[in-house]
Tab-separated table of C-alpha atoms in Angstrom:
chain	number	residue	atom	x	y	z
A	1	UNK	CA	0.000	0.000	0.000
A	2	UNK	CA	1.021	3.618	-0.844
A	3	UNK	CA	0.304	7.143	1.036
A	4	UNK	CA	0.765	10.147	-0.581
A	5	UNK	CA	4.049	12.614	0.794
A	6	UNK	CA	3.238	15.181	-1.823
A	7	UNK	CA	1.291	15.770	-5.199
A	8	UNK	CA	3.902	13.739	-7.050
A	9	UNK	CA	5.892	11.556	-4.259
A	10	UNK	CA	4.948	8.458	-2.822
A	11	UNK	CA	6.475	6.413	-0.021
A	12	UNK	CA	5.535	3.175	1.208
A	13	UNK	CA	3.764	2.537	4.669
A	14	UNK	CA	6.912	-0.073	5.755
A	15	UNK	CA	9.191	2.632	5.000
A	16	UNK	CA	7.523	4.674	7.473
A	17	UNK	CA	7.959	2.279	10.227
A	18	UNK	CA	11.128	1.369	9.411
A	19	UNK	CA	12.094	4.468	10.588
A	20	UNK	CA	12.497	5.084	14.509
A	21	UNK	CA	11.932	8.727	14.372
A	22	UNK	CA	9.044	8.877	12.043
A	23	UNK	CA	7.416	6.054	14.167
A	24	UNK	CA	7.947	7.404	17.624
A	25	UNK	CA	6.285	11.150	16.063
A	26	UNK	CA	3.556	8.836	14.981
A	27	UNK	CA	2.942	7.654	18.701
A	28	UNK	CA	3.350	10.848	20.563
A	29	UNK	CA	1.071	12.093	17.910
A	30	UNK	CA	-1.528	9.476	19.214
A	31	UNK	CA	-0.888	9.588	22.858
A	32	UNK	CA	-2.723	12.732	24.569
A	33	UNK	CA	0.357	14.849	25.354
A	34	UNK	CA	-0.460	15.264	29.186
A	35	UNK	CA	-0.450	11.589	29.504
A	36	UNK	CA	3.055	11.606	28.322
A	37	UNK	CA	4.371	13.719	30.774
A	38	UNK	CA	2.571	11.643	33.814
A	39	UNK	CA	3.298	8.191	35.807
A	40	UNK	CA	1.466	5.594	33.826
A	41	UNK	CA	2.523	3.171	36.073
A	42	UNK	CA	1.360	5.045	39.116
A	43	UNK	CA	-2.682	5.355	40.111
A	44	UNK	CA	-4.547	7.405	42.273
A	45	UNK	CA	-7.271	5.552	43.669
A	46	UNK	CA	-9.860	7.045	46.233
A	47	UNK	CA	-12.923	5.329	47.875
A	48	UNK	CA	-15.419	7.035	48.858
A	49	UNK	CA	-17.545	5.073	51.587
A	50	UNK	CA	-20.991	5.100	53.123
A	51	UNK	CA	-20.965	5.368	56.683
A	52	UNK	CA	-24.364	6.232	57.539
A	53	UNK	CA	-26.430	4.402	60.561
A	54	UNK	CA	-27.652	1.738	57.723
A	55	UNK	CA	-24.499	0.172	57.303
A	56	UNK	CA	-24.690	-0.721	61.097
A	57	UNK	CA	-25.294	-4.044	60.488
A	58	UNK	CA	-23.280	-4.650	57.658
A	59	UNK	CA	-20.174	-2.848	59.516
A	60	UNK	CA	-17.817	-6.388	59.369
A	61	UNK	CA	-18.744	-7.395	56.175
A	62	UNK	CA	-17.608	-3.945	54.925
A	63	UNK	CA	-14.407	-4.076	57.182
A	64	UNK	CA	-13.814	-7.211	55.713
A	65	UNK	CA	-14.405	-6.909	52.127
A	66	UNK	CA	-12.107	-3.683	52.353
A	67	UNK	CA	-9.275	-5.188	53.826
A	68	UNK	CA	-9.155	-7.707	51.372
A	69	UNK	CA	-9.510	-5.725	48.372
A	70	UNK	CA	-6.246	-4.000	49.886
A	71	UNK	CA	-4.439	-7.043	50.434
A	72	UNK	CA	-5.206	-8.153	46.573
A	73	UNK	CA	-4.017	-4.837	45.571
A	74	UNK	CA	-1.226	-4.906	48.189
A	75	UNK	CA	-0.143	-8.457	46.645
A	76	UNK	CA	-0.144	-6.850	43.285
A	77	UNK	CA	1.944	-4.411	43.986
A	78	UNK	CA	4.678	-6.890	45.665
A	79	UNK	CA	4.188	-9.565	42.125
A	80	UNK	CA	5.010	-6.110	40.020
A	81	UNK	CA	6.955	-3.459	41.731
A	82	UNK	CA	6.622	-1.362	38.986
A	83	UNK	CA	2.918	-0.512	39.158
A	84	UNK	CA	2.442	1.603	42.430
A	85	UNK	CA	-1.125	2.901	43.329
A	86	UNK	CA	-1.704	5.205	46.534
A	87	UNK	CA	-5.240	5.317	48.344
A	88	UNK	CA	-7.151	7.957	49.110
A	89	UNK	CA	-10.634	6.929	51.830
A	90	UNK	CA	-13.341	9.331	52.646
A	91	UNK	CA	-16.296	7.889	54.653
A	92	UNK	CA	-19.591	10.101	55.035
A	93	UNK	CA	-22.961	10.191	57.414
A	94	UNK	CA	-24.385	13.691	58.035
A	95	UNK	CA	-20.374	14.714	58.220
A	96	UNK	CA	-17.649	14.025	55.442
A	97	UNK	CA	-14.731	12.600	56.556
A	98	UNK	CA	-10.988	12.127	55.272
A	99	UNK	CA	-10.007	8.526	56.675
A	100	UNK	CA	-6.349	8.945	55.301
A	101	UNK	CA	-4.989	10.842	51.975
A	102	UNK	CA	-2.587	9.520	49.227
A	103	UNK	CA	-1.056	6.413	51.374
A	104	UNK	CA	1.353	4.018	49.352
A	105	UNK	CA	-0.209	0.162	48.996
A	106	UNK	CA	1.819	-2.353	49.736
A	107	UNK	CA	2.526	-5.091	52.404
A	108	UNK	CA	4.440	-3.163	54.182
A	109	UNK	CA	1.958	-0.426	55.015
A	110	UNK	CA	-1.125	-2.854	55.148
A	111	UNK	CA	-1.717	-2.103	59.355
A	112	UNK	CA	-2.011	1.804	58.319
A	113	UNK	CA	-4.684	1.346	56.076
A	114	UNK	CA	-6.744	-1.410	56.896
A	115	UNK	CA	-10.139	-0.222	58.174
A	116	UNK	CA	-11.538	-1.289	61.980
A	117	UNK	CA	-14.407	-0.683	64.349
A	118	UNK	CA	-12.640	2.546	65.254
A	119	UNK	CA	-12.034	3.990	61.898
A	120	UNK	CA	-15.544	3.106	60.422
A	121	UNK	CA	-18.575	3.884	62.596
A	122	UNK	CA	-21.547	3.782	61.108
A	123	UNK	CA	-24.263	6.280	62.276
A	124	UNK	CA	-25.952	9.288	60.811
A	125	UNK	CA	-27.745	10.246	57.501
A	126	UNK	CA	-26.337	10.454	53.542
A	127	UNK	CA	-24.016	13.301	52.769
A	128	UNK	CA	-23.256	11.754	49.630
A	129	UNK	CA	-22.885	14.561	47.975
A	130	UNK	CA	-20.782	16.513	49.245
A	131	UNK	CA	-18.606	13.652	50.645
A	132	UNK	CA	-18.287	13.258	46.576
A	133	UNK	CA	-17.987	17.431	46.059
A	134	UNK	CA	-15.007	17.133	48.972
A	135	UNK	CA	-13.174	14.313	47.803
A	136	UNK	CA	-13.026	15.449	43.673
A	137	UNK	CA	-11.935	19.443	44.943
A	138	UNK	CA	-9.331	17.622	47.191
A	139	UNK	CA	-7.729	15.545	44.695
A	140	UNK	CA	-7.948	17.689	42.041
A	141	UNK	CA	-5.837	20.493	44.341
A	142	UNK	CA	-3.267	17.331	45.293
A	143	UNK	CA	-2.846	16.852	42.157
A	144	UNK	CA	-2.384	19.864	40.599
A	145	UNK	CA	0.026	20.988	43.170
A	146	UNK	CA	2.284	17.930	41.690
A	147	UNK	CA	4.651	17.843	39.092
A	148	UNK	CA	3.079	16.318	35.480
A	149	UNK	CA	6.171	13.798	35.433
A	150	UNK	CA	4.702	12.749	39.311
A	151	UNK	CA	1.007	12.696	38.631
A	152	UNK	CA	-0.660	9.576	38.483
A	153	UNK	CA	-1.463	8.470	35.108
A	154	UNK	CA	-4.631	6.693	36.130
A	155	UNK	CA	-7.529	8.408	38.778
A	156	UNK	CA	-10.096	6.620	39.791
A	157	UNK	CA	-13.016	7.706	42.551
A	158	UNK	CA	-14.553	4.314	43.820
A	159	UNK	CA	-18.198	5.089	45.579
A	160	UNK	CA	-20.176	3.129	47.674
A	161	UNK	CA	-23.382	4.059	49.149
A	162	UNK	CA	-26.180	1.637	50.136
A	163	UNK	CA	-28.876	4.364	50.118
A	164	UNK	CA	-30.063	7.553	48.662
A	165	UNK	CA	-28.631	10.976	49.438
A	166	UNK	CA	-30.646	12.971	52.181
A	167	UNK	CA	-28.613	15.410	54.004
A	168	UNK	CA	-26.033	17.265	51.705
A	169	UNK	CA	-25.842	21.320	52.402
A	170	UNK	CA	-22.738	22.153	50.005
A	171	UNK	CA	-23.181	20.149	46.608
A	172	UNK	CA	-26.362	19.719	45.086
A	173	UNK	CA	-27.084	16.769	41.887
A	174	UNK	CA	-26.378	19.103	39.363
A	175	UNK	CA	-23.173	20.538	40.695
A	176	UNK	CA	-21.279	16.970	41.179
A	177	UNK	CA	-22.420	15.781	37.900
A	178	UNK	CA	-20.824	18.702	36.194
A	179	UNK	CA	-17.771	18.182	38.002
A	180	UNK	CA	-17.822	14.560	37.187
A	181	UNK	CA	-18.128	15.394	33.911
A	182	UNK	CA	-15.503	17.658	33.798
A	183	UNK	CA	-12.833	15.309	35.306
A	184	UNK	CA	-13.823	12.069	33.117
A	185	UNK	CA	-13.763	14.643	29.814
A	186	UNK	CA	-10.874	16.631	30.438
A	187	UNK	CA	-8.504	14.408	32.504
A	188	UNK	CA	-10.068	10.630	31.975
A	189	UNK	CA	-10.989	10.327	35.408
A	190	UNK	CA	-12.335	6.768	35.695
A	191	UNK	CA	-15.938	6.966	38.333
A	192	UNK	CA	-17.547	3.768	39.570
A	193	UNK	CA	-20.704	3.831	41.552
A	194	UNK	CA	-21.522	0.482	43.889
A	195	UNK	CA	-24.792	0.542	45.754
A	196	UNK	CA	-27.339	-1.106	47.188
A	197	UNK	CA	-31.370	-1.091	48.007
A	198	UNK	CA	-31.131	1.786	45.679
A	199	UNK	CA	-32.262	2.136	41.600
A	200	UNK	CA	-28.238	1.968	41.242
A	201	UNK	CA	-28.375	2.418	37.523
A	202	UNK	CA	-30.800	5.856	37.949
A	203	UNK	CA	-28.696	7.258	40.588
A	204	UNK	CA	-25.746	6.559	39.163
A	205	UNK	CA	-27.199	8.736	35.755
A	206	UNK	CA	-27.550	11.665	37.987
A	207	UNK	CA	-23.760	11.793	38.843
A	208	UNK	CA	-23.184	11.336	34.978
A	209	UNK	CA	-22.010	7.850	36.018
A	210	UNK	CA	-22.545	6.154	32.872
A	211	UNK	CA	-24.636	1.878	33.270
A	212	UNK	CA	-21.431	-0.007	32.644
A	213	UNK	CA	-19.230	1.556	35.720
A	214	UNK	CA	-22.440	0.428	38.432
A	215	UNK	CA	-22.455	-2.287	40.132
A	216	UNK	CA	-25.302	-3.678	42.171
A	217	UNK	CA	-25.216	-6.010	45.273
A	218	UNK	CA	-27.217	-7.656	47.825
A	219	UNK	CA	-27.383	-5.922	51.437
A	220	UNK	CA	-25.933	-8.740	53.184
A	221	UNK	CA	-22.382	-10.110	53.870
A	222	UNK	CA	-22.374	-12.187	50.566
A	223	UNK	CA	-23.523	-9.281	48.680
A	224	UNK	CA	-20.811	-7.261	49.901
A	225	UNK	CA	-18.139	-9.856	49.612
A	226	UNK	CA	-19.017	-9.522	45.727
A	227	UNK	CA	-19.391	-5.808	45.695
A	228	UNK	CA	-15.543	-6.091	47.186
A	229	UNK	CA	-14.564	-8.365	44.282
A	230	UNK	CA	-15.781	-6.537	41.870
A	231	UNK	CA	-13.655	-3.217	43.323
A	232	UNK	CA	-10.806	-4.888	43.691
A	233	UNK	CA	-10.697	-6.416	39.817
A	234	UNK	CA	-11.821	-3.052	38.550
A	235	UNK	CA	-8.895	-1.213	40.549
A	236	UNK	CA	-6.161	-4.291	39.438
A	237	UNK	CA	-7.560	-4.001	35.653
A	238	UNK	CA	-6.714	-0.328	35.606
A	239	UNK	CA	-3.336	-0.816	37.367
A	240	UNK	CA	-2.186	-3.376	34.757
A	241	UNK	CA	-3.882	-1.418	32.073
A	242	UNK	CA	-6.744	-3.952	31.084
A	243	UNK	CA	-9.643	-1.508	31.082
A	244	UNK	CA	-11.780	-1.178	34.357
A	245	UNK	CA	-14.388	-4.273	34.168
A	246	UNK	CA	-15.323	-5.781	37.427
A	247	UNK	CA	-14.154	-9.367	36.372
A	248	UNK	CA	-10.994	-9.743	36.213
């Protein structure tokens, strides 16, 4: 096959990628030029978590299913030491709160991040919301106070809510899903909504969470064994660059 250089000059394709410097303009040219400049191998994962008085009774299955998620991902850091990912946990009731910020997963560092009856403590009503409004703002100003060569080259906002939203006072629907918008447009932000006893596609639409990054589960500790799962495949797909599916 032939490609046209000028009106009158031809040069084969092969040619073309015989040559190193014509082929590595060709993938710069197809690689979005902040991505270049960032950590590929580096992601930036935050979970946002319901802690509201109706995950009371579910408390140790969500201790446990969280812990375990961060052991897979701890284990796949340790198999390839390449890929890093740092973690990022908000949990929310009528307050928003910042569990820990930016912490490095590994085995080492597993007792500072694991979550226990002291750190999650269910109570209160559903500042979902804002507990999403506070956690995007704060990221984005992490981040941008970085250097592009230490940014992560994958973000991804994990939220889990077994219930609808009833006591925000800073972010309303229309505000978050513009700002979700924003971040998955402009900076490929990846957004996953997991919920429960809840129309999880519908209120996942209203954050501009598009069907196929939902996931539905059972209110119950098998149910949130498999919501767990499905984070933790979604999280190692992105790390190892194989899309963001639930299944691995």
């Amino acid at each position: 096959m032939r490609i046209a250089a000028s009106g009158t000059h031809y040069v084969l394709v092969s040619d073309l990628f015989r040559d190193p410097e014509i082929l590595d303009k060709m993938i710069r040219a197809a690689t979005p030029p902040e991505r270049n400049k960032m950590n590929t191998n580096l992601t930036d994962i935050t979970v946002i978590l319901d802690e509201s008085g109706s995950m009371l009774k579910n408390r140790g299955s969500v201790i446990e299913g969280f812990n375990s998620m961060l052991d897979e991902q701890a284990k796949l850091s340790r198999n390839t030491p390449k890929l890093q990912a740092k973690l990022s946990v908000y949990t929310f009731n009528d307050q928003v709160r910042q569990v820990y910020q930016y912490f490095t997963i590994n085995t080492r560092n597993l007792d500072n991040l694991y979550l226990d009856t002291r750190s999650y403590d269910p109570k209160g009503s559903t500042s979902l919301l804002d507990a999403i409004g506070k956690a995007i703002d704060e990221t984005g100003s992490r981040l941008a106070s970085m250097t592009k060569q230490d940014r992560p080259g994958n973000v991804m906002i994990m939220i889990m809510s077994d219930g609808e939203e009833n006591s925000s006072r800073h972010f309303d629907y229309q505000q978050i899903s513009d700002k979700i918008n924003h971040q998955q447009s402009k900076y490929n932000w990846i957004f996953k909504f997991i919920g429960t006893d809840q129309d999880v596609i519908a209120s996942a639409a209203k954050l501009h969470i598009a069907k196929a990054d939902t996931l539905s589960y059972t209110n119950d500790a098998g149910g949130y064994k498999i919501a767990y799962t499905g984070i933790s495949n979604s999280i190692g797909n992105v790390r190892t660059d194989n899309g963001s599916d639930w299944k691995k």
